[in-house]
Short mmCIF file of C-alpha atoms in Angstrom, two decimals:
data_model
loop_
_atom_site.label_atom_id
_atom_site.label_comp_id
_atom_site.label_asym_id
_atom_site.label_seq_id
_atom_site.Cartn_x
_atom_site.Cartn_y
_atom_site.Cartn_z
CA MET A 1016 7.34 10.48 -6.53
CA ARG A 1017 7.82 6.97 -5.33
CA HIS A 1018 10.12 5.29 -7.80
CA HIS A 1019 10.82 2.70 -5.15
CA THR A 1020 7.32 1.39 -5.51
CA LEU A 1021 8.21 -0.12 -8.87
CA ILE A 1022 9.90 -2.82 -6.93
CA ILE A 1023 7.53 -5.51 -6.19
CA LEU A 1024 9.41 -8.69 -6.57
CA CYS A 1025 8.89 -10.86 -9.63
CA CYS A 1026 5.89 -8.78 -10.81
CA ALA A 1027 6.87 -9.04 -14.44
CA LEU A 1028 7.08 -12.84 -14.28
CA LEU A 1029 4.04 -13.41 -12.07
CA LEU A 1030 1.81 -11.03 -13.99
CA ALA A 1031 3.06 -11.54 -17.51
CA GLY A 1032 -0.30 -12.95 -18.47
CA CYS A 1033 -2.25 -9.88 -17.31
CA SER A 1034 -3.19 -7.40 -20.02
CA TYR A 1035 -5.58 -4.55 -20.53
CA VAL A 1036 -6.61 -2.72 -23.64
CA VAL A 1037 -6.31 1.03 -23.20
CA ALA A 1038 -9.60 2.78 -23.83
CA PRO A 1039 -9.77 5.30 -26.67
CA LEU A 1040 -9.48 8.97 -25.71
CA SER A 1041 -13.06 9.61 -26.82
CA PRO A 1042 -15.09 6.55 -25.73
CA THR A 1043 -18.33 5.59 -27.34
CA PRO A 1044 -20.92 7.34 -25.20
CA THR A 1045 -23.27 5.37 -23.04
CA PRO A 1046 -26.54 7.06 -22.07
CA GLU A 1047 -26.76 7.98 -18.42
CA PRO A 1048 -29.09 5.64 -16.54
CA PRO A 1049 -32.29 7.05 -15.07
CA ALA A 1050 -32.41 8.63 -11.63
CA ALA A 1051 -32.64 5.26 -9.85
CA PRO A 1052 -30.11 3.12 -11.75
CA THR A 1053 -29.69 0.35 -9.19
CA PRO A 1054 -31.50 -2.82 -10.34
CA THR A 1055 -32.94 -5.47 -8.08
CA PRO A 1056 -30.07 -7.92 -7.46
CA SER A 1057 -30.37 -11.29 -9.11
CA PRO A 1058 -31.04 -14.19 -6.74
CA THR A 1059 -27.78 -15.79 -7.84
CA PRO A 1060 -24.81 -13.37 -7.89
CA ARG A 1061 -22.62 -13.32 -10.96
CA LEU A 1062 -19.61 -13.95 -8.72
CA PRO A 1063 -19.92 -15.72 -5.35
CA GLY A 1064 -19.27 -13.31 -2.51
CA ALA A 1065 -19.74 -10.15 -4.58
CA GLN A 1066 -21.35 -7.36 -2.59
CA GLY A 1067 -21.70 -3.60 -2.42
CA ALA A 1068 -21.01 -1.36 -5.39
CA PHE A 1069 -18.98 -4.01 -7.20
CA ASN A 1070 -21.96 -6.34 -7.15
CA ARG A 1071 -24.10 -3.55 -8.62
CA VAL A 1072 -21.63 -3.21 -11.48
CA LEU A 1073 -21.73 -6.95 -12.14
CA GLN A 1074 -25.52 -7.13 -12.04
CA ARG A 1075 -25.99 -4.06 -14.23
CA GLN A 1076 -23.05 -4.99 -16.47
CA SER A 1077 -21.99 -1.37 -16.60
CA LEU A 1078 -19.96 1.02 -14.46
CA LEU A 1079 -21.56 4.33 -13.50
CA ILE A 1080 -19.03 6.97 -12.49
CA GLY A 1081 -19.70 10.40 -11.07
CA LEU A 1082 -17.60 13.29 -12.39
CA LEU A 1083 -16.84 16.25 -10.16
CA PRO A 1084 -18.22 19.60 -11.35
CA GLN A 1085 -14.75 21.19 -11.05
CA ALA A 1086 -13.02 18.38 -12.98
CA GLN A 1087 -10.20 19.73 -15.14
CA ALA A 1088 -7.40 18.51 -17.39
CA PRO A 1089 -5.76 16.06 -17.52
CA PHE A 1090 -8.53 14.15 -15.73
CA VAL A 1091 -11.53 15.35 -17.74
CA LEU A 1092 -11.27 17.39 -20.92
CA PRO A 1093 -14.02 19.47 -22.55
CA ALA A 1094 -16.75 17.19 -23.86
CA THR A 1095 -17.13 16.47 -27.56
CA GLU A 1096 -20.11 14.99 -29.36
CA ALA A 1097 -18.85 11.62 -28.19
CA GLY A 1098 -18.91 12.73 -24.56
CA PRO A 1099 -16.21 13.62 -22.02
CA ASN A 1100 -12.67 12.38 -22.42
CA GLY A 1101 -9.37 12.62 -20.57
CA LEU A 1102 -7.26 10.52 -18.21
CA ASP A 1103 -10.06 9.59 -15.80
CA ILE A 1104 -12.46 8.70 -18.60
CA MET A 1105 -9.84 6.41 -20.10
CA LEU A 1106 -9.12 4.93 -16.68
CA ALA A 1107 -12.84 4.36 -16.03
CA GLU A 1108 -13.23 2.72 -19.44
CA THR A 1109 -10.44 0.32 -18.53
CA LEU A 1110 -12.07 -0.51 -15.19
CA ALA A 1111 -15.47 -1.07 -16.80
CA ARG A 1112 -14.05 -3.37 -19.45
CA ALA A 1113 -11.98 -5.34 -16.92
CA TRP A 1114 -14.94 -5.93 -14.59
CA THR A 1115 -17.71 -6.62 -17.09
CA GLY A 1116 -15.78 -8.05 -20.03
CA ARG A 1117 -17.77 -5.68 -22.26
CA ALA A 1118 -16.84 -2.72 -24.42
CA ASN A 1119 -18.98 0.42 -24.04
CA ALA A 1120 -19.81 -0.52 -20.47
CA LEU A 1121 -19.17 2.95 -19.04
CA ALA A 1122 -21.82 5.49 -18.05
CA TRP A 1123 -21.30 8.79 -16.26
CA ARG A 1124 -23.13 11.39 -14.25
CA ILE A 1125 -21.95 14.97 -14.59
CA ASP A 1126 -21.58 17.30 -11.58
CA ALA A 1127 -21.61 14.46 -9.05
CA SER A 1128 -20.69 14.84 -5.39
CA PRO A 1129 -19.55 12.68 -2.48
CA ALA A 1130 -23.21 12.57 -1.42
CA ASP A 1131 -24.10 10.83 -4.71
CA LEU A 1132 -21.44 8.21 -4.03
CA ALA A 1133 -22.47 7.71 -0.41
CA ALA A 1134 -26.11 7.28 -1.48
CA GLY A 1135 -25.23 4.72 -4.20
CA ARG A 1136 -26.31 6.95 -7.09
CA VAL A 1137 -22.88 6.38 -8.66
CA ASP A 1138 -20.41 3.52 -8.27
CA LEU A 1139 -17.22 5.61 -8.19
CA LEU A 1140 -16.38 9.31 -7.91
CA MET A 1141 -13.70 10.60 -10.29
CA GLY A 1142 -12.47 13.70 -12.06
CA GLY A 1143 -9.25 14.60 -10.25
CA LEU A 1144 -10.66 13.94 -6.77
CA ILE A 1145 -8.21 15.16 -4.11
CA HIS A 1146 -7.90 12.78 -1.18
CA THR A 1147 -8.74 14.96 1.82
CA ARG A 1148 -9.40 14.24 5.46
CA ALA A 1149 -12.69 16.10 5.31
CA ALA A 1150 -14.04 13.82 2.56
CA GLU A 1151 -13.05 10.71 4.54
CA ALA A 1152 -15.98 11.47 6.87
CA GLU A 1153 -18.35 10.65 4.02
CA ILE A 1154 -16.55 8.35 1.56
CA ASP A 1155 -13.42 6.20 1.17
CA PHE A 1156 -10.65 6.42 -1.41
CA SER A 1157 -8.58 4.14 -3.58
CA GLN A 1158 -4.83 4.35 -3.34
CA THR A 1159 -3.26 7.48 -4.78
CA TYR A 1160 -2.76 7.30 -8.53
CA TRP A 1161 -1.72 10.90 -9.31
CA LEU A 1162 -0.31 14.04 -7.72
CA GLN A 1163 -1.87 17.37 -8.64
CA ASP A 1164 0.09 20.35 -7.34
CA GLY A 1165 1.56 18.04 -4.72
CA GLN A 1166 -1.84 16.83 -3.52
CA PRO A 1167 -2.87 13.14 -3.73
CA VAL A 1168 -5.53 12.27 -6.30
CA ALA A 1169 -7.56 9.08 -5.85
CA ILE A 1170 -10.85 7.45 -6.84
CA GLY A 1171 -13.76 7.83 -4.45
CA VAL A 1172 -15.51 4.66 -3.25
CA ALA A 1173 -18.32 4.19 -0.76
CA SER A 1174 -17.45 3.80 2.92
CA ASN A 1175 -17.17 0.30 4.37
CA ASP A 1176 -16.91 -1.24 0.90
CA SER A 1177 -13.54 -2.98 0.96
CA LEU A 1178 -14.37 -5.15 -2.06
CA MET A 1179 -14.90 -2.16 -4.35
CA ARG A 1180 -11.81 -0.42 -3.01
CA ASP A 1181 -9.73 -3.57 -3.48
CA SER A 1182 -11.09 -4.05 -7.00
CA VAL A 1183 -10.06 -0.53 -8.02
CA ASN A 1184 -6.59 -0.93 -6.50
CA LEU A 1185 -6.16 -4.36 -8.07
CA SER A 1186 -6.93 -2.98 -11.53
CA LEU A 1187 -4.57 -0.04 -11.01
CA GLN A 1188 -1.72 -2.31 -9.99
CA GLU A 1189 -2.38 -4.76 -12.82
CA MET A 1190 -2.06 -1.83 -15.21
CA VAL A 1191 1.22 -0.72 -13.65
CA SER A 1192 2.68 -4.24 -13.57
CA GLY A 1193 1.62 -4.98 -17.14
CA GLY A 1194 2.86 -1.67 -18.58
CA GLN A 1195 -0.59 -0.34 -19.48
CA TRP A 1196 -0.47 2.48 -16.93
CA GLN A 1197 2.41 4.23 -18.66
CA ALA A 1198 0.75 3.77 -22.06
CA LEU A 1199 -2.57 5.15 -20.80
CA VAL A 1200 -0.97 8.23 -19.23
CA GLN A 1201 1.16 8.82 -22.32
CA THR A 1202 -1.94 8.69 -24.53
CA ALA A 1203 -4.02 10.90 -22.26
CA THR A 1204 -1.40 13.54 -21.45
CA GLY A 1205 1.32 13.21 -24.07
CA ALA A 1206 3.93 12.63 -21.37
CA ALA A 1207 5.28 9.84 -19.19
CA PRO A 1208 3.69 9.38 -15.74
CA ILE A 1209 4.87 11.78 -13.06
CA PHE A 1210 3.58 9.40 -10.39
CA THR A 1211 3.12 5.63 -10.25
CA PRO A 1212 0.63 3.88 -7.92
CA GLU A 1213 2.32 1.96 -5.13
CA LEU A 1214 2.58 -1.77 -5.74
CA TRP A 1215 1.90 -4.35 -3.05
CA LEU A 1216 3.45 -7.76 -2.69
CA PRO A 1217 2.24 -10.14 -5.44
CA PRO A 1218 0.86 -12.42 -6.66
CA LEU A 1219 -2.19 -10.38 -7.49
CA PRO A 1220 -5.49 -12.27 -7.11
CA ASP A 1221 -8.19 -12.36 -9.74
CA ILE A 1222 -11.53 -10.63 -9.25
CA ALA A 1223 -13.30 -13.92 -8.45
CA THR A 1224 -10.86 -14.56 -5.59
CA LEU A 1225 -11.42 -11.06 -4.22
CA CYS A 1226 -15.17 -11.63 -4.22
CA ALA A 1227 -14.95 -15.10 -2.68
CA ARG A 1228 -12.81 -13.80 0.19
CA SER A 1229 -14.72 -10.56 0.79
CA GLN A 1230 -15.81 -9.98 4.37
CA PRO A 1231 -19.21 -8.83 5.69
CA VAL A 1232 -19.68 -5.31 6.99
CA PRO A 1233 -19.48 -5.38 10.82
CA GLU A 1234 -22.38 -4.17 12.91
CA ALA A 1235 -20.19 -1.53 14.53
CA SER A 1236 -16.68 -0.14 14.31
CA ARG A 1237 -14.00 -1.41 16.67
CA LEU A 1238 -13.35 2.24 17.48
CA GLN A 1239 -15.89 3.08 20.18
CA ALA A 1240 -15.82 5.68 22.96
CA GLY A 1241 -14.57 4.17 26.20
CA ARG A 1242 -13.46 0.92 24.59
CA VAL A 1243 -9.88 -0.19 25.21
CA LEU A 1244 -8.19 -1.15 21.97
CA ARG A 1245 -6.41 -4.49 21.65
CA ILE A 1246 -3.23 -3.99 19.66
CA ALA A 1247 -1.05 -6.92 18.60
CA TYR A 1248 2.48 -7.09 17.27
CA LEU A 1249 5.18 -9.63 16.51
CA GLN A 1250 7.71 -9.96 19.30
CA ASP A 1251 11.25 -10.03 17.95
CA SER A 1252 14.64 -8.62 18.80
CA VAL A 1253 14.49 -5.90 16.16
CA PHE A 1254 11.11 -4.25 16.76
CA SER A 1255 10.40 -5.05 20.42
CA SER A 1256 11.89 -6.28 23.68
CA ASP A 1257 11.65 -9.87 24.86
CA VAL A 1258 9.30 -8.76 27.63
CA ALA A 1259 5.60 -9.02 26.82
CA GLY A 1260 2.60 -7.23 28.29
CA ASP A 1261 2.50 -3.76 29.84
CA SER A 1262 6.27 -3.76 30.45
CA ALA A 1263 7.15 -4.31 26.79
CA SER A 1264 9.38 -1.74 25.16
CA GLY A 1265 10.69 -1.18 21.68
CA TYR A 1266 9.55 0.39 18.44
CA LEU A 1267 6.24 -1.48 18.10
CA PRO A 1268 5.09 -1.42 21.76
CA ASP A 1269 5.86 2.30 21.99
CA LEU A 1270 4.09 2.90 18.69
CA ALA A 1271 1.07 0.90 19.91
CA ARG A 1272 0.75 3.03 23.05
CA GLU A 1273 0.96 6.29 21.13
CA LEU A 1274 -1.48 5.03 18.51
CA SER A 1275 -3.97 4.06 21.20
CA ARG A 1276 -3.58 7.44 22.90
CA ARG A 1277 -4.37 9.28 19.70
CA LEU A 1278 -7.27 7.03 18.76
CA SER A 1279 -9.03 6.66 22.09
CA GLY A 1280 -7.30 8.93 24.59
CA ASN A 1281 -6.03 5.85 26.43
CA ALA A 1282 -2.26 5.34 26.27
CA GLN A 1283 -2.55 1.86 27.83
CA PRO A 1284 -4.07 -0.47 25.23
CA GLN A 1285 -4.25 -4.21 25.70
CA LEU A 1286 -0.94 -5.26 24.15
CA ARG A 1287 -0.79 -8.72 22.57
CA ALA A 1288 2.70 -9.99 21.69
CA TYR A 1289 3.04 -12.99 19.37
CA LEU A 1290 6.12 -15.12 18.80
CA GLN A 1291 4.76 -16.18 15.38
CA PRO A 1292 2.61 -14.16 12.98
CA PRO A 1293 -1.00 -14.63 14.14
CA THR A 1294 -4.02 -15.51 12.06
CA LEU A 1295 -5.55 -12.22 10.98
CA ASN A 1296 -9.15 -12.96 11.96
CA PHE A 1297 -9.21 -10.17 14.58
CA ASP A 1298 -10.84 -12.34 17.22
CA ALA A 1299 -8.15 -11.58 19.82
CA PHE A 1300 -7.11 -8.07 18.72
CA ASP A 1301 -8.37 -5.02 16.82
CA ILE A 1302 -5.15 -3.88 15.12
CA TYR A 1303 -2.05 -5.85 14.12
CA LEU A 1304 1.07 -3.72 13.80
CA GLY A 1305 3.25 -6.45 12.32
CA PRO A 1306 5.90 -5.88 11.07
CA LEU A 1307 3.80 -6.90 8.08
CA VAL A 1308 4.38 -6.44 4.36
CA HIS A 1309 1.31 -5.11 2.56
CA SER A 1310 0.47 -8.12 0.40
CA TRP A 1311 -2.36 -9.06 -1.92
CA GLU A 1312 -2.60 -12.46 -0.24
CA GLN A 1313 -3.86 -10.68 2.90
CA GLU A 1314 -5.56 -7.73 1.20
CA SER A 1315 -8.47 -9.85 0.01
CA ARG A 1316 -9.36 -10.71 3.64
CA VAL A 1317 -8.30 -7.69 5.69
CA ASP A 1318 -7.78 -3.98 5.26
CA PHE A 1319 -4.47 -2.18 5.62
CA SER A 1320 -3.42 1.21 6.85
CA GLN A 1321 -1.41 3.38 4.55
CA THR A 1322 2.29 2.52 4.29
CA PHE A 1323 4.18 3.67 7.37
CA TYR A 1324 7.61 2.09 6.77
CA ALA A 1325 9.66 0.62 3.93
CA ASP A 1326 11.52 -2.65 4.27
CA GLY A 1327 14.46 -3.35 2.01
CA LEU A 1328 18.15 -4.17 1.79
CA ALA A 1329 20.59 -2.24 3.96
CA LEU A 1330 24.32 -2.21 3.40
CA VAL A 1331 27.04 -2.74 6.01
CA ALA A 1332 30.54 -2.10 4.61
CA ARG A 1333 34.00 -2.68 6.08
CA PRO A 1334 36.14 0.33 6.96
CA GLY A 1335 38.32 1.46 4.09
CA SER A 1336 36.16 -0.16 1.40
CA ASN A 1337 34.83 3.21 0.22
CA VAL A 1338 31.47 1.52 -0.34
CA THR A 1339 28.21 3.25 0.53
CA ARG A 1340 25.98 2.01 -2.31
CA LEU A 1341 25.22 -1.31 -3.97
CA ASP A 1342 26.09 0.05 -7.42
CA GLN A 1343 29.70 0.47 -6.25
CA LEU A 1344 30.08 -3.30 -5.79
CA HIS A 1345 30.26 -4.34 -9.44
CA HIS A 1346 32.68 -7.32 -9.62
CA ARG A 1347 33.48 -6.91 -5.93
CA PRO A 1348 32.83 -9.49 -3.15
CA LEU A 1349 29.52 -9.10 -1.32
CA ALA A 1350 27.77 -11.22 1.33
CA LEU A 1351 23.98 -11.47 1.27
CA LEU A 1352 22.15 -12.56 4.41
CA GLN A 1353 19.82 -14.79 2.46
CA THR A 1354 16.08 -15.31 2.90
CA PRO A 1355 13.46 -15.84 0.18
CA SER A 1356 12.47 -12.17 0.28
CA SER A 1357 16.02 -10.79 0.55
CA SER A 1358 17.07 -12.89 -2.44
CA ALA A 1359 14.17 -11.55 -4.49
CA LEU A 1360 14.95 -7.98 -3.43
CA TYR A 1361 18.59 -8.53 -4.35
CA ALA A 1362 17.70 -9.87 -7.81
CA ALA A 1363 15.39 -6.91 -8.41
CA ALA A 1364 18.09 -4.49 -7.27
CA LEU A 1365 20.66 -5.96 -9.65
CA ALA A 1366 18.22 -5.73 -12.54
CA GLU A 1367 17.51 -2.12 -11.64
CA LEU A 1368 21.15 -1.07 -11.21
CA GLY A 1369 22.82 -3.22 -13.84
CA VAL A 1370 25.64 -4.42 -11.58
CA GLU A 1371 26.99 -7.89 -10.84
CA PRO A 1372 28.84 -8.34 -7.53
CA ILE A 1373 30.71 -11.51 -6.58
CA LEU A 1374 28.07 -13.00 -4.32
CA TYR A 1375 28.63 -14.94 -1.10
CA PRO A 1376 25.22 -16.15 0.17
CA VAL A 1377 25.09 -16.74 3.94
CA ALA A 1378 22.32 -17.99 6.19
CA THR A 1379 23.05 -16.19 9.47
CA PRO A 1380 24.76 -13.03 10.73
CA GLU A 1381 27.28 -15.29 12.47
CA GLU A 1382 28.44 -16.45 9.03
CA ALA A 1383 28.45 -12.98 7.48
CA ILE A 1384 30.34 -11.03 10.14
CA PRO A 1385 33.64 -13.04 9.95
CA LEU A 1386 33.69 -12.61 6.17
CA LEU A 1387 33.69 -8.85 6.60
CA LEU A 1388 36.13 -8.85 9.52
CA ASP A 1389 38.59 -11.00 7.51
CA ASN A 1390 38.27 -8.71 4.44
CA LYS A 1391 36.87 -11.56 2.35
CA VAL A 1392 33.93 -9.37 1.34
CA ASP A 1393 33.64 -5.62 1.04
CA ALA A 1394 30.07 -5.40 2.35
CA ILE A 1395 27.09 -7.30 3.73
CA LEU A 1396 23.50 -6.84 2.56
CA VAL A 1397 20.83 -7.40 5.21
CA GLN A 1398 17.08 -7.10 4.78
CA GLY A 1399 15.83 -4.33 7.04
CA TYR A 1400 17.77 -1.38 8.38
CA PRO A 1401 17.13 -2.32 12.04
CA ALA A 1402 18.57 -5.80 11.46
CA ALA A 1403 21.55 -4.33 9.59
CA ARG A 1404 22.16 -1.97 12.50
CA MET A 1405 22.45 -4.98 14.82
CA VAL A 1406 24.96 -6.63 12.46
CA ALA A 1407 27.00 -3.42 12.24
CA ALA A 1408 27.18 -3.23 16.03
CA HIS A 1409 29.44 -6.35 16.01
CA ILE A 1410 31.93 -4.86 13.52
CA PRO A 1411 34.33 -2.13 14.70
CA ASP A 1412 34.08 1.04 12.61
CA ALA A 1413 31.59 -0.58 10.22
CA ILE A 1414 29.91 1.70 7.70
CA LEU A 1415 26.11 1.43 7.86
CA ALA A 1416 24.86 3.18 4.73
CA PRO A 1417 21.67 5.21 5.23
CA GLY A 1418 18.50 4.27 3.41
CA ARG A 1419 17.71 1.18 1.33
CA GLN A 1420 19.69 -0.43 -1.48
CA GLY A 1421 17.39 -1.03 -4.43
CA PRO A 1422 13.70 -1.85 -4.18
CA THR A 1423 11.60 -1.74 -1.02
CA LEU A 1424 8.52 -3.45 0.35
CA PRO A 1425 5.69 -1.39 1.89
CA LEU A 1426 4.89 -2.16 5.54
CA ALA A 1427 1.43 -1.38 6.94
CA PHE A 1428 -0.89 -2.23 9.83
CA ALA A 1429 -3.56 -4.90 9.35
CA LEU A 1430 -7.12 -3.87 10.23
CA PRO A 1431 -10.55 -5.53 10.09
CA ALA A 1432 -12.18 -5.27 6.66
CA ASN A 1433 -15.01 -2.80 6.08
CA ASP A 1434 -14.26 -0.73 9.20
CA SER A 1435 -13.69 2.66 7.59
CA SER A 1436 -13.92 4.56 10.88
CA LEU A 1437 -11.02 2.61 12.38
CA ARG A 1438 -8.90 2.71 9.23
CA ASP A 1439 -9.42 6.46 8.81
CA ALA A 1440 -8.51 7.12 12.44
CA VAL A 1441 -5.35 4.99 12.18
CA ASN A 1442 -4.25 6.78 9.01
CA PHE A 1443 -4.94 10.20 10.50
CA ALA A 1444 -2.94 9.25 13.60
CA LEU A 1445 0.01 8.08 11.45
CA GLN A 1446 -0.03 11.34 9.50
CA ASP A 1447 -0.20 13.37 12.71
CA MET A 1448 2.74 11.40 14.16
CA ALA A 1449 4.72 12.20 11.03
CA SER A 1450 3.75 15.88 11.09
CA ASP A 1451 4.50 16.54 14.75
CA GLY A 1452 7.79 14.62 14.77
CA PHE A 1453 6.79 11.64 16.91
CA LEU A 1454 7.73 9.07 14.26
CA ALA A 1455 11.06 10.78 13.60
CA LYS A 1456 11.84 10.69 17.31
CA LEU A 1457 10.80 7.01 17.55
CA HIS A 1458 12.98 6.08 14.57
CA SER A 1459 15.93 7.93 16.03
CA GLN A 1460 15.50 6.17 19.38
CA TYR A 1461 15.40 2.63 18.02
CA PHE A 1462 16.76 2.84 14.46
CA GLY A 1463 19.29 5.65 14.76
CA GLY A 1464 20.51 6.79 11.34
CA ASP A 1465 17.43 5.52 9.50
CA PRO A 1466 15.19 8.40 8.43
CA PRO A 1467 11.44 7.91 8.94
CA TYR A 1468 9.34 6.87 5.97
CA PRO A 1469 7.80 9.83 4.08
CA ILE A 1470 4.19 9.06 4.98
CA GLU A 1471 1.67 10.43 2.51
CA LEU A 1472 -0.16 13.40 4.02
CA TRP A 1473 -3.73 14.24 3.05
CA PRO A 1474 -4.87 17.88 3.10
CA GLN A 1475 -7.52 18.80 5.65
CA GLN A 1476 -10.01 20.17 3.11
#
């Protein structure tokens, strides 16, 4: 369970205006459309840029979901005269109302399959759908919204349809941020959520913005046999060496080589190092490793891999302070290496922990280190464990606490939109690196003491 995902900075303030009405447990039934439900698109789309399955929903003004034949509680409960009910029916009702602005805008097809979704006979596939690697060959998935017996449950969407996938994830995260997710789960199951969908950096866009920024489906995937991948990353002292090109070393260059080897069999990709974050138009590269926070500002234009690392506040304490956690610093002096994001993470951490240190904001490590050496503060907070490790290296016998203090931000790779083959391969490679120990070894080499991120693993079948 990822409690740390309830972190995304300022969500309550930025999204206070967002609200959803939770659908009743037994929705008013909507007759299933005929065998060919897809209408001829209107000459003028309802929202500029709308395409794929989401455009079908807008044109039809109803959402047609497919329910798995093996669907069980809590996702789908035995049907009544009013039709099926359960968590996924309530969730689908909420999606349909959010996208069409209409009540009773949900229709369903019983005993649906991934083939129905791939062929466009349904808009989404639901009913406790386990996110498996095998299914990725035919369809795509939303982010995980539930765990069933330890396996990730998600909503099925058609391949190469980033707009529909983004729209589902946007609605899920709006529900979490606005408090409706907990209410929906409580109503459907009688208990609080056992899992909360991961939140990405706000502000969340509206549906019209998603549509306007949606990207066309490419003619072919960037992942082609014999093609050398172009992998870019940000060159900095924490994640890479100062040397660019084939001689580059560090966490990101080494990760790029291993990623390329697993994707294409070629361990020598074309490495592109940038001194400033590049424009993510993918003209000069195929994959951007970052480090990059998974944000909604970028999500509407690009796709992201699954989260592979968590950024957050790390704590460096002076010897003898007996401090290893932020909650031990109530009314004690603390230096914060201040940036806009570290300040927001710090505020969120204080709200979460209910503590109030005596804060000394500083702009650079050179200001923070003397404060600790002179015993003027008991600890320093630095955003990012690798950066904190570098600060601790300048302080004799410093205590570098493991893990993150308070909330975290999800880091992911940026990928071209609507390239499911590439995104699937990248995610599979990340999961394989986690399973066979490569990521743990890489973390130990460059970020000693920082455990690797618990990457979500999808079952094979």
